[in-house]
Amino acid sequence: MAAPSPARPGARDLAWAGDKLAQGVIFLGGISGILLVIGIFVFVSREGLGFVSNGLDLREFLTSPAWRPTSNHPTFGALALMAGTASVTGLAMLVSVPLSLGAAIFIGEFAKGRTRELLKVLIEMLAAIPSVVWGFIGLTMMNELIIDVFNVPVGLNVLNAGIILGLMAAPIMTTIAEDALKAVPDGYRQAAEAMGATRWQVIWRVVIPAAKNGLVAAVLLGVGRGFGETMAVLMASGHSINIPTSPFDSVRALTATIAAELGETAVGSEHYQALFFLGIFLFVVTFAINLTADLVVRGIKNG
Amino acid sequence: MKKLLLLVAAPALVLVACSRPEPGAKGSRVVLQNKGSDTLVNVAQAWAEAYKEVDPNTAIAVTGGGSGTGISALINGTVDIANASREMKDQEIASAKANGVEPVEFVVGYDALAVFLHPDNPATSLSFEQLAGIYGDGGETVSWSQLGLDVPGCSSGEIVVVSRQNNSGTYAYFQEVVLGGKDFKLGTRDMHGSKDVVDLVENTPCAIGYSGLAYATEHIKKACIGEAGACVEPTVEGAISGEYPIARSLLMYTSGQPTGGTKAYMDWILSDAGQCILLDKGYAPAAKVSCK
């Protein structure tokens, strides 16, 4: 029997077609993320930019707290909504930064063997809890707890939403911060120990400064998570247009406003376009936060 | 890019087309989409339930969400009947017409809007002026002591003002009648349903809220509306006679004069059988009826 003749280069047989097909599918998969992001941005812009061309009052949008889209004289001031989102996210960071950085340092530097594995799995499980469940916890348990402990009339406020959101953002921040700590070469630690540094000094003076960029990125991604979260904030924040002066004030977030009102406006109306404009605003802010986080992480690798 | 959008959009369009059979098609089973007012949703569901007996070939899918939701859906052409506890605004009628929808209005009943207080609240009556001070833009009433009241269990004295989301017909009606068309104060807690208002007020001594009378429970206090000594309690009878000042029409809108299954359903709702179900749910019927 003759040996099979070697395939001519460039022959268009079945294997060639399969190869091309696989290549195409993988290429499509690879660029789909980019296409989707661009597609979403184009769609949101197309719906929302009508609001700009229909005489957007940017000063009102940025400086007035009066969000009255269905009034006889509609006003579209988003200041209170921005303040709502900012206050809830800010408080969430106060809760989650110490918690998650502490957890990351413990897992990365102190915990050993099974404790470490168990903690990592548990923290990842925490990230898998759906946001509506967190919202429900805020609406029922936290609400009553805050009323009892602080003696305030209603427990749905900045404090409630901030704590819930802080707990939601903590797992992702812990995971990324721990990766950053792990990326610090062991040689640094050994060198510091050789110089007679205590364990605490190694972590505080050597590991954390070396992992600084990664830790900042972890916090920024947590901020992005908080900024974009909708359901839990909608349920726990009290849904009240208000520039908060204390953690016990109810507020309304940008995301919650879109979620609550979008399904209920006529397509193409001014109110509908204004909501999409809020969406553009959110998209741009979250994009900027994530981009900053990305650049900061890149900084660690090049530097 | 365009191709990708088409790929996504085409099946979605097919789905939308399939789920909306033409109402009134003879012989086959008809599904009527009915959506809107949260105030009407309970009675609309009771109607849909009872109508199964009348015409087993017609199914009515009822959803709530607020009057604005129902009207938007009618404008967008996704429902057969929209429920509303306020009239359509001129702007909404205009955009409906622009979409080729000619809304036709039916008054199916009346509802008294009750102002709710915590049972421990000693207030006896509330006038429109006092309510405007609490709810209206620029109103200066922020604590119960300004009304001369000391509410047990409300140590801060702050009035927790409970309102509805801005697409609610109850919200729009309250704004029109009690606030004289002026805007609401900012900082009200905007609930997403009549039941949420009642739940919050029931559990919060500092709170005040408003909703359809039919949502009242025995754990909540209904304010007497008007000047002290000459106020009117919210009742179904008061809503029928017009004596109670905040009673409104409950409306249903169809796209064009109803035909086929939609017409049969609307006729049945306005008949004694339909109106007695409405009365049973705590609303006032559109015309005099005799119920068993």
Coordinates of C-alpha atoms in Angstrom, one line a residue:
Chain A
M1 CA 0.0 0.0 0.0
A2 CA 1.3 3.3 -1.0
A3 CA 2.0 5.9 1.7
P4 CA -0.7 8.6 1.7
S5 CA 0.5 11.5 -0.4
P6 CA 1.4 14.6 1.6
A7 CA -1.3 17.2 1.4
R8 CA -0.5 19.9 -1.1
P9 CA 0.1 23.2 0.6
G10 CA -3.1 25.3 0.4
A11 CA -5.3 22.4 -0.5
R12 CA -8.9 23.2 0.3
D13 CA -10.0 19.9 1.8
L14 CA -12.3 19.2 4.8
A15 CA -9.6 19.8 7.3
W16 CA -8.8 23.2 5.8
A17 CA -12.5 24.1 6.0
G18 CA -12.7 22.9 9.6
D19 CA -9.7 24.9 10.5
K20 CA -11.1 28.1 9.0
L21 CA -14.4 27.6 10.7
A22 CA -12.8 27.1 14.1
Q23 CA -10.6 30.2 13.4
G24 CA -13.7 32.2 12.5
V25 CA -15.7 31.1 15.6
I26 CA -12.8 31.9 17.9
F27 CA -12.2 35.2 16.3
L28 CA -15.9 36.1 16.7
G29 CA -15.9 35.0 20.3
G30 CA -12.8 37.1 20.8
I31 CA -14.2 40.3 19.4
S32 CA -17.8 39.8 20.7
G33 CA -17.1 41.6 23.9
I34 CA -15.9 44.7 22.1
L35 CA -18.8 44.6 19.7
L36 CA -21.3 44.3 22.5
V37 CA -19.8 47.2 24.5
I38 CA -19.8 49.4 21.4
G39 CA -23.3 48.2 20.5
I40 CA -24.6 49.0 23.9
F41 CA -23.0 52.4 23.9
V42 CA -24.4 53.2 20.5
F43 CA -27.9 52.1 21.5
V44 CA -27.9 54.0 24.8
S45 CA -26.5 57.1 23.1
R46 CA -29.0 57.0 20.3
E47 CA -31.9 56.9 22.8
G48 CA -30.4 59.4 25.2
L49 CA -28.9 62.0 22.9
G50 CA -32.4 63.1 21.8
F51 CA -32.5 64.6 25.3
V52 CA -29.5 66.7 24.5
S53 CA -30.7 67.9 21.1
N54 CA -34.2 68.7 22.5
G55 CA -32.7 71.5 24.5
L56 CA -30.9 69.9 27.5
D57 CA -30.4 72.3 30.3
L58 CA -27.0 70.9 31.5
R59 CA -26.9 73.4 34.3
E60 CA -30.2 72.2 35.6
F61 CA -29.2 68.6 35.2
L62 CA -26.0 69.1 37.2
T63 CA -27.0 71.6 39.9
S64 CA -30.7 71.2 40.6
P65 CA -32.1 68.5 42.9
A66 CA -35.5 68.8 41.4
W67 CA -36.2 65.5 39.4
R68 CA -39.8 66.0 38.4
P69 CA -40.1 64.2 35.1
T70 CA -43.9 63.9 35.2
S71 CA -44.8 67.3 36.5
N72 CA -46.8 69.8 34.4
H73 CA -43.6 71.8 34.2
P74 CA -41.0 68.9 34.1
T75 CA -37.6 69.5 35.5
F76 CA -34.7 67.1 35.1
G77 CA -32.3 68.0 37.9
A78 CA -30.1 65.0 38.8
L79 CA -28.0 66.5 41.6
A80 CA -30.0 64.8 44.4
L81 CA -29.8 61.4 42.5
M82 CA -26.0 61.9 42.1
A83 CA -25.7 62.8 45.7
G84 CA -27.7 59.7 46.6
T85 CA -25.5 57.4 44.6
A86 CA -22.3 59.1 45.8
S87 CA -23.3 59.0 49.5
V88 CA -24.3 55.3 49.4
T89 CA -21.2 54.3 47.4
G90 CA -19.0 56.4 49.8
L91 CA -20.4 54.7 52.9
A92 CA -20.2 51.3 51.2
M93 CA -16.4 52.0 50.7
L94 CA -16.0 52.9 54.4
V95 CA -17.5 49.5 55.2
S96 CA -15.9 47.4 52.6
V97 CA -12.3 48.8 52.3
P98 CA -11.2 47.9 55.8
L99 CA -13.1 44.6 55.7
S100 CA -11.8 43.4 52.4
L101 CA -8.2 44.6 52.7
G102 CA -8.1 43.1 56.1
A103 CA -9.5 39.8 54.7
A104 CA -7.0 39.9 51.8
I105 CA -4.0 40.4 54.1
F106 CA -5.2 37.6 56.4
I107 CA -5.7 35.2 53.5
G108 CA -2.6 36.2 51.6
E109 CA -0.1 36.5 54.5
F110 CA -1.3 34.7 57.6
A111 CA -3.8 31.9 56.8
K112 CA -2.3 28.6 55.9
G113 CA -3.4 25.4 54.3
R114 CA -7.1 24.5 54.8
T115 CA -8.1 27.7 56.6
R116 CA -6.9 29.6 53.6
E117 CA -8.7 27.5 51.0
L118 CA -11.9 27.5 53.1
L119 CA -11.8 31.3 53.4
K120 CA -11.3 31.8 49.7
V121 CA -14.2 29.5 48.8
L122 CA -16.5 31.2 51.3
I123 CA -15.6 34.7 50.1
E124 CA -16.3 33.6 46.5
M125 CA -19.7 32.2 47.6
L126 CA -20.5 35.6 49.2
A127 CA -20.1 37.1 45.7
A128 CA -22.6 34.7 44.3
I129 CA -25.6 35.9 46.4
P130 CA -28.0 37.7 44.1
S131 CA -28.5 41.4 44.7
V132 CA -32.2 41.1 45.2
V133 CA -31.5 38.8 48.2
W134 CA -29.2 41.5 49.6
G135 CA -32.0 44.0 49.0
F136 CA -34.4 41.9 50.8
I137 CA -32.1 41.6 53.8
G138 CA -31.9 45.4 53.8
L139 CA -35.6 45.8 53.5
T140 CA -36.5 43.5 56.3
M141 CA -33.6 42.7 58.8
M142 CA -31.5 45.8 58.5
N143 CA -34.5 48.1 58.4
E144 CA -35.8 46.9 61.8
L145 CA -32.3 46.8 63.3
I146 CA -31.6 50.4 62.3
I147 CA -34.9 51.6 63.7
D148 CA -34.3 49.8 67.0
V149 CA -30.6 50.7 67.5
F150 CA -30.7 54.3 66.3
N151 CA -34.3 55.2 67.2
V152 CA -35.1 56.7 63.8
P153 CA -38.6 56.6 62.2
V154 CA -37.6 54.7 59.1
G155 CA -34.6 52.4 58.6
L156 CA -34.4 52.5 54.8
N157 CA -31.6 55.1 54.3
V158 CA -28.0 55.8 53.4
L159 CA -26.7 53.7 56.3
N160 CA -28.7 50.7 55.3
A161 CA -27.9 50.8 51.6
G162 CA -24.3 51.6 52.4
I163 CA -23.8 48.6 54.6
I164 CA -25.5 46.2 52.2
L165 CA -23.6 47.6 49.3
G166 CA -20.3 47.4 51.3
L167 CA -20.9 43.7 52.0
M168 CA -21.7 43.1 48.3
A169 CA -18.6 44.8 47.0
A170 CA -16.3 43.2 49.6
P171 CA -15.8 39.8 47.9
I172 CA -14.6 41.1 44.6
M173 CA -12.3 43.6 46.4
T174 CA -10.9 40.9 48.6
T175 CA -10.2 38.6 45.7
I176 CA -8.4 41.3 43.6
A177 CA -6.5 42.6 46.6
E178 CA -5.3 39.1 47.5
D179 CA -4.1 38.6 43.9
A180 CA -2.1 41.8 44.3
L181 CA -0.5 40.7 47.5
K182 CA 0.3 37.3 46.0
A183 CA 2.0 39.1 43.0
V184 CA 4.6 40.5 45.4
P185 CA 7.7 38.3 44.9
D186 CA 8.6 36.2 47.9
G187 CA 12.2 37.5 47.7
Y188 CA 10.9 40.8 49.1
R189 CA 9.5 39.1 52.2
Q190 CA 12.6 37.0 52.6
A191 CA 14.9 39.9 52.3
A192 CA 12.9 41.9 54.8
E193 CA 12.9 39.0 57.2
A194 CA 16.7 38.6 56.8
M195 CA 17.1 42.2 57.8
G196 CA 15.3 41.3 61.1
A197 CA 11.9 42.8 60.3
T198 CA 8.9 41.5 62.3
R199 CA 6.0 39.9 60.4
W200 CA 4.0 43.1 60.9
Q201 CA 6.8 45.2 59.6
V202 CA 7.2 43.0 56.5
I203 CA 3.5 43.4 55.7
W204 CA 3.2 47.1 56.5
R205 CA 6.5 48.4 55.2
V206 CA 7.3 46.0 52.3
V207 CA 4.3 44.0 51.0
I208 CA 1.6 46.7 51.0
P209 CA 3.8 49.4 49.4
A210 CA 4.8 46.9 46.7
A211 CA 1.2 45.8 46.1
K212 CA -0.1 49.4 46.3
N213 CA -1.3 49.6 42.7
G214 CA -3.2 46.4 42.8
L215 CA -4.8 47.4 46.1
V216 CA -5.9 50.7 44.6
A217 CA -7.3 48.9 41.6
A218 CA -9.3 46.6 43.9
V219 CA -10.8 49.6 45.7
L220 CA -11.7 51.3 42.4
L221 CA -13.4 48.2 41.1
G222 CA -15.4 48.0 44.3
V223 CA -16.4 51.7 43.7
G224 CA -17.5 50.8 40.2
R225 CA -19.5 47.9 41.5
G226 CA -21.2 50.1 44.1
F227 CA -21.9 52.8 41.5
G228 CA -23.7 50.4 39.1
E229 CA -25.6 48.3 41.6
T230 CA -29.3 48.8 41.3
M231 CA -31.7 46.3 42.9
A232 CA -30.2 46.3 46.5
V233 CA -29.9 50.1 46.5
L234 CA -33.5 50.5 45.2
M235 CA -34.8 48.3 48.0
A236 CA -32.7 49.5 50.9
S237 CA -32.2 53.3 50.3
G238 CA -35.8 54.5 50.9
H239 CA -36.3 55.9 47.4
S240 CA -36.6 59.5 48.3
I241 CA -35.2 62.4 46.3
N242 CA -33.0 64.1 48.9
I243 CA -29.5 65.5 49.3
P244 CA -28.5 63.6 52.4
T245 CA -27.1 65.5 55.4
S246 CA -26.9 62.4 57.7
P247 CA -26.6 58.7 57.2
F248 CA -30.2 58.4 58.4
D249 CA -31.6 60.3 55.5
S250 CA -33.4 58.3 52.7
V251 CA -32.0 58.8 49.2
R252 CA -32.5 57.7 45.7
A253 CA -29.7 56.4 43.4
L254 CA -29.3 57.1 39.7
T255 CA -29.6 53.4 38.9
A256 CA -32.7 53.0 41.1
T257 CA -34.3 55.9 39.3
I258 CA -33.8 54.3 35.9
A259 CA -35.0 50.9 37.1
A260 CA -38.1 52.4 38.7
E261 CA -39.2 54.7 35.9
L262 CA -38.0 53.3 32.6
G263 CA -40.6 50.5 32.3
E264 CA -43.3 53.1 32.8
T265 CA -42.6 55.8 30.3
A266 CA -43.8 56.2 26.7
V267 CA -40.9 55.2 24.4
G268 CA -39.3 58.3 22.9
S269 CA -40.8 60.8 25.3
E270 CA -38.7 63.4 27.0
H271 CA -38.8 61.4 30.3
Y272 CA -37.6 58.3 28.4
Q273 CA -34.7 60.2 26.8
A274 CA -33.8 61.8 30.2
L275 CA -33.6 58.3 31.8
F276 CA -31.3 57.1 29.0
F277 CA -29.2 60.3 29.5
L278 CA -28.8 59.2 33.1
G279 CA -27.7 55.9 31.7
I280 CA -25.1 57.5 29.5
F281 CA -23.9 59.4 32.6
L282 CA -23.6 56.2 34.6
F283 CA -21.9 54.4 31.7
V284 CA -19.3 57.1 31.3
V285 CA -18.6 57.3 35.1
T286 CA -18.3 53.5 35.5
F287 CA -16.2 53.3 32.4
A288 CA -13.8 56.0 33.7
I289 CA -13.5 54.2 37.1
N290 CA -12.8 50.8 35.4
L291 CA -10.3 52.4 33.0
T292 CA -8.5 54.0 35.9
A293 CA -8.4 50.7 37.7
D294 CA -7.0 49.0 34.6
L295 CA -4.3 51.7 34.1
V296 CA -3.3 51.4 37.7
V297 CA -2.9 47.7 37.5
R298 CA -0.9 48.1 34.3
G299 CA 1.3 50.5 36.2
I300 CA 2.3 47.7 38.6
K301 CA 3.4 45.4 35.9
N302 CA 5.4 47.9 33.9
G303 CA 6.9 49.6 36.9
Chain B
M1 CA -22.8 45.6 13.2
K2 CA -26.1 45.9 11.4
K3 CA -26.2 42.2 10.7
L4 CA -25.5 41.5 14.4
L5 CA -28.4 43.8 15.4
L6 CA -30.7 42.1 12.9
L7 CA -29.8 38.7 14.3
V8 CA -30.7 39.8 17.8
A9 CA -33.8 41.8 16.7
A10 CA -35.4 39.4 14.3
P11 CA -36.3 36.6 16.8
A12 CA -37.4 39.2 19.3
L13 CA -39.8 40.7 16.8
V14 CA -41.2 37.2 16.0
L15 CA -41.8 36.6 19.6
V16 CA -43.6 39.8 20.1
A17 CA -45.7 39.1 17.0
C18 CA -46.6 35.6 18.2
S19 CA -47.6 36.6 21.7
R20 CA -50.2 39.1 20.5
P21 CA -53.0 37.3 18.6
E22 CA -55.6 39.6 17.1
P23 CA -58.4 40.1 19.7
G24 CA -61.8 39.1 18.5
A25 CA -60.6 36.4 16.1
K26 CA -63.6 34.1 15.8
G27 CA -63.8 30.7 17.3
S28 CA -60.3 30.6 18.6
R29 CA -59.2 31.4 22.1
V30 CA -58.6 35.1 22.7
V31 CA -56.1 36.6 25.2
L32 CA -56.7 40.2 26.2
Q33 CA -53.8 42.1 27.7
N34 CA -54.9 44.4 30.5
K35 CA -52.4 46.6 32.3
G36 CA -52.1 49.7 34.4
S37 CA -53.3 51.3 37.6
D38 CA -52.2 49.7 40.8
T39 CA -55.4 51.0 42.4
L40 CA -57.5 49.0 40.0
V41 CA -55.3 45.9 39.8
N42 CA -57.2 43.9 42.5
V43 CA -60.6 44.5 41.0
A44 CA -59.2 43.9 37.4
Q45 CA -58.0 40.6 38.6
A46 CA -61.3 39.7 40.2
W47 CA -63.0 40.7 36.9
A48 CA -60.6 38.5 34.9
E49 CA -61.2 35.6 37.2
A50 CA -65.0 35.9 37.1
Y51 CA -65.1 36.5 33.3
K52 CA -63.7 32.9 32.8
E53 CA -67.2 31.7 33.8
V54 CA -68.9 34.1 31.4
D55 CA -66.7 33.3 28.3
P56 CA -64.3 30.5 28.7
N57 CA -62.8 31.3 25.3
T58 CA -61.5 34.7 26.5
A59 CA -58.6 34.9 28.9
I60 CA -57.6 38.2 30.4
A61 CA -54.0 38.8 31.5
V62 CA -53.9 41.5 34.1
T63 CA -50.7 43.3 35.2
G64 CA -50.4 46.3 37.5
G65 CA -47.5 48.8 37.6
G66 CA -49.3 52.1 37.7
S67 CA -51.6 54.2 35.5
G68 CA -48.6 55.6 33.6
T69 CA -47.4 52.1 32.8
G70 CA -50.8 51.1 31.4
I71 CA -51.1 54.3 29.4
S72 CA -47.6 53.9 28.0
A73 CA -48.3 50.3 27.1
L74 CA -51.5 51.5 25.3
I75 CA -49.5 54.1 23.4
N76 CA -46.8 51.6 22.5
G77 CA -49.6 49.2 21.4
T78 CA -48.8 46.3 23.7
V79 CA -52.1 46.1 25.6
D80 CA -55.7 45.9 24.6
I81 CA -57.1 47.7 27.7
A82 CA -55.2 50.1 29.9
N83 CA -56.4 50.7 33.5
A84 CA -55.9 54.2 34.9
S85 CA -56.9 56.1 38.0
R86 CA -56.3 59.4 36.3
E87 CA -57.2 60.8 32.9
M88 CA -54.8 60.7 30.0
K89 CA -52.8 63.9 29.6
D90 CA -53.0 65.8 26.4
Q91 CA -49.4 65.0 25.7
E92 CA -50.2 61.3 26.1
I93 CA -53.2 61.4 23.8
A94 CA -51.1 63.2 21.2
S95 CA -48.3 60.6 21.3
A96 CA -51.0 57.8 21.2
K97 CA -52.4 59.4 18.0
A98 CA -48.9 59.7 16.6
N99 CA -48.6 55.9 17.1
G100 CA -52.0 55.3 15.4
V101 CA -53.8 54.6 18.6
E102 CA -57.1 56.4 19.3
P103 CA -57.7 56.0 23.0
V104 CA -61.4 55.6 24.1
E105 CA -62.2 56.2 27.7
F106 CA -64.6 54.3 29.9
V107 CA -65.5 55.3 33.5
V108 CA -65.8 51.9 35.3
G109 CA -66.2 53.2 38.9
Y110 CA -65.1 55.7 41.6
D111 CA -62.6 55.5 44.3
A112 CA -62.2 57.5 47.5
L113 CA -58.6 58.4 48.2
A114 CA -57.9 58.0 51.9
V115 CA -55.1 59.8 53.9
F116 CA -53.6 57.2 56.2
L117 CA -52.1 57.7 59.6
H118 CA -50.6 55.4 62.2
P119 CA -53.3 54.2 64.7
D120 CA -51.5 56.0 67.5
N121 CA -51.6 59.4 65.7
P122 CA -54.1 61.6 67.6
A123 CA -55.0 63.7 64.5
T124 CA -58.7 63.9 64.0
S125 CA -59.1 65.9 60.8
L126 CA -56.8 67.2 58.1
S127 CA -57.7 70.1 55.8
F128 CA -56.4 70.5 52.2
E129 CA -54.3 73.4 53.5
Q130 CA -52.6 71.2 56.1
L131 CA -52.0 68.5 53.6
A132 CA -50.5 71.0 51.1
G133 CA -48.2 72.1 53.9
I134 CA -47.0 68.5 54.4
Y135 CA -46.9 67.4 50.8
G136 CA -46.6 70.5 48.6
D137 CA -43.5 72.1 47.2
G138 CA -42.7 75.0 49.5
G139 CA -44.9 73.6 52.3
E140 CA -43.4 74.4 55.7
T141 CA -45.0 71.6 57.8
V142 CA -42.2 69.2 58.7
S143 CA -43.0 68.1 62.2
W144 CA -46.2 67.0 63.9
S145 CA -45.9 69.7 66.5
Q146 CA -46.5 72.3 63.9
L147 CA -50.0 70.9 63.6
G148 CA -50.3 70.9 67.4
L149 CA -50.0 67.2 67.7
D150 CA -47.8 65.0 69.9
V151 CA -47.6 61.5 68.3
P152 CA -46.8 58.7 70.7
G153 CA -43.9 56.6 69.5
C154 CA -42.6 59.3 67.2
S155 CA -39.9 60.7 69.4
S156 CA -38.2 62.9 66.7
G157 CA -41.6 64.5 65.8
E158 CA -40.5 64.5 62.2
I159 CA -43.3 63.8 59.7
V160 CA -42.3 60.9 57.5
V161 CA -44.1 61.8 54.2
V162 CA -45.0 58.8 52.2
S163 CA -46.0 59.3 48.6
R164 CA -46.1 57.3 45.4
Q165 CA -43.8 56.9 42.4
N166 CA -44.3 59.6 39.8
N167 CA -46.1 57.4 37.2
S168 CA -48.9 56.6 39.6
G169 CA -52.4 57.8 38.9
T170 CA -53.0 58.1 42.7
Y171 CA -49.9 60.4 42.8
A172 CA -51.3 62.5 39.9
Y173 CA -54.8 62.7 41.3
F174 CA -53.5 63.7 44.8
Q175 CA -51.3 66.4 43.1
E176 CA -54.2 67.8 41.1
V177 CA -56.8 67.9 43.8
V178 CA -55.1 68.3 47.1
L179 CA -52.0 70.3 45.9
G180 CA -54.0 72.2 43.3
G181 CA -51.7 71.0 40.5
K182 CA -48.5 72.2 42.2
D183 CA -45.5 69.9 42.6
F184 CA -44.8 67.6 45.5
K185 CA -42.1 68.4 48.0
L186 CA -38.8 66.7 47.2
G187 CA -37.7 64.2 49.8
T188 CA -41.0 62.2 50.1
R189 CA -40.6 58.5 50.3
D190 CA -41.9 57.2 47.0
M191 CA -43.5 53.8 47.3
H192 CA -44.2 51.4 44.4
G193 CA -47.7 50.4 45.3
S194 CA -50.7 51.3 47.4
K195 CA -50.0 48.3 49.6
D196 CA -46.4 49.4 50.3
V197 CA -47.8 52.8 51.5
V198 CA -50.2 51.1 53.8
D199 CA -47.5 48.7 55.1
L200 CA -45.1 51.5 55.8
V201 CA -47.6 53.8 57.5
E202 CA -49.0 51.0 59.6
N203 CA -45.5 50.3 61.0
T204 CA -44.2 53.9 61.3
P205 CA -45.8 56.2 64.0
C206 CA -44.3 59.3 62.4
A207 CA -45.7 58.6 58.9
I208 CA -48.5 59.9 56.8
G209 CA -49.5 58.4 53.4
Y210 CA -52.3 58.2 50.9
S211 CA -53.9 55.4 48.8
G212 CA -57.2 54.1 47.5
L213 CA -59.7 53.5 50.4
A214 CA -59.9 49.8 49.3
Y215 CA -56.4 49.3 50.5
A216 CA -57.2 50.3 54.1
T217 CA -56.7 47.6 56.8
E218 CA -58.0 47.5 60.4
H219 CA -54.5 48.4 61.6
I220 CA -54.4 51.8 60.1
K221 CA -56.1 55.1 60.8
K222 CA -58.0 57.0 58.0
A223 CA -57.9 60.8 58.4
C224 CA -61.2 62.7 58.2
I225 CA -60.7 65.3 55.4
G226 CA -61.7 68.9 55.9
E227 CA -61.7 71.6 58.6
A228 CA -62.0 70.4 62.2
G229 CA -65.7 69.9 63.0
A230 CA -66.8 69.9 59.3
C231 CA -64.7 67.0 58.0
V232 CA -65.8 64.1 55.9
E233 CA -64.8 60.5 56.6
P234 CA -63.7 58.5 53.6
T235 CA -66.4 56.0 52.7
V236 CA -67.7 54.4 49.5
E237 CA -71.1 56.2 50.1
G238 CA -69.3 59.5 50.3
A239 CA -67.5 58.7 47.0
I240 CA -70.8 57.9 45.3
S241 CA -72.6 61.0 46.6
G242 CA -69.6 63.2 45.8
E243 CA -69.6 64.5 49.4
Y244 CA -66.1 63.2 50.1
P245 CA -63.7 65.6 48.4
I246 CA -61.0 63.3 47.1
A247 CA -62.9 60.7 45.1
R248 CA -61.8 60.1 41.5
S249 CA -63.1 58.2 38.5
L250 CA -61.5 54.8 37.7
L251 CA -60.9 54.5 34.0
M252 CA -60.2 52.0 31.4
Y253 CA -58.9 52.9 28.0
T254 CA -59.1 50.9 24.8
S255 CA -57.4 51.5 21.5
G256 CA -60.3 52.7 19.3
Q257 CA -63.9 51.8 19.9
P258 CA -63.7 48.2 21.2
T259 CA -64.8 45.4 19.0
G260 CA -65.2 41.6 19.4
G261 CA -63.8 40.1 22.6
T262 CA -62.7 43.5 24.0
K263 CA -66.2 45.0 23.5
A264 CA -67.9 42.0 25.1
Y265 CA -65.6 42.3 28.1
M266 CA -66.1 46.1 28.5
D267 CA -69.9 45.6 28.3
W268 CA -69.8 42.9 31.0
I269 CA -67.6 45.1 33.3
L270 CA -70.3 47.9 33.1
S271 CA -73.1 45.5 33.6
D272 CA -74.5 44.8 37.1
A273 CA -72.4 41.6 37.4
G274 CA -69.1 43.5 36.8
Q275 CA -70.1 46.5 38.9
C276 CA -71.1 44.3 41.9
I277 CA -67.6 42.8 41.9
L278 CA -66.2 46.4 42.0
L279 CA -68.4 47.3 44.9
D280 CA -67.4 44.1 46.7
K281 CA -63.8 45.2 46.4
G282 CA -64.5 48.5 48.2
Y283 CA -64.9 50.9 45.3
A284 CA -68.0 52.8 44.2
P285 CA -69.8 51.6 41.1
A286 CA -70.1 53.9 38.0
A287 CA -73.9 53.7 38.1
K288 CA -76.6 52.5 40.5
V289 CA -76.6 48.8 40.7
S290 CA -78.6 46.2 42.6
C291 CA -76.4 43.4 43.9
K292 CA -77.5 40.2 45.6

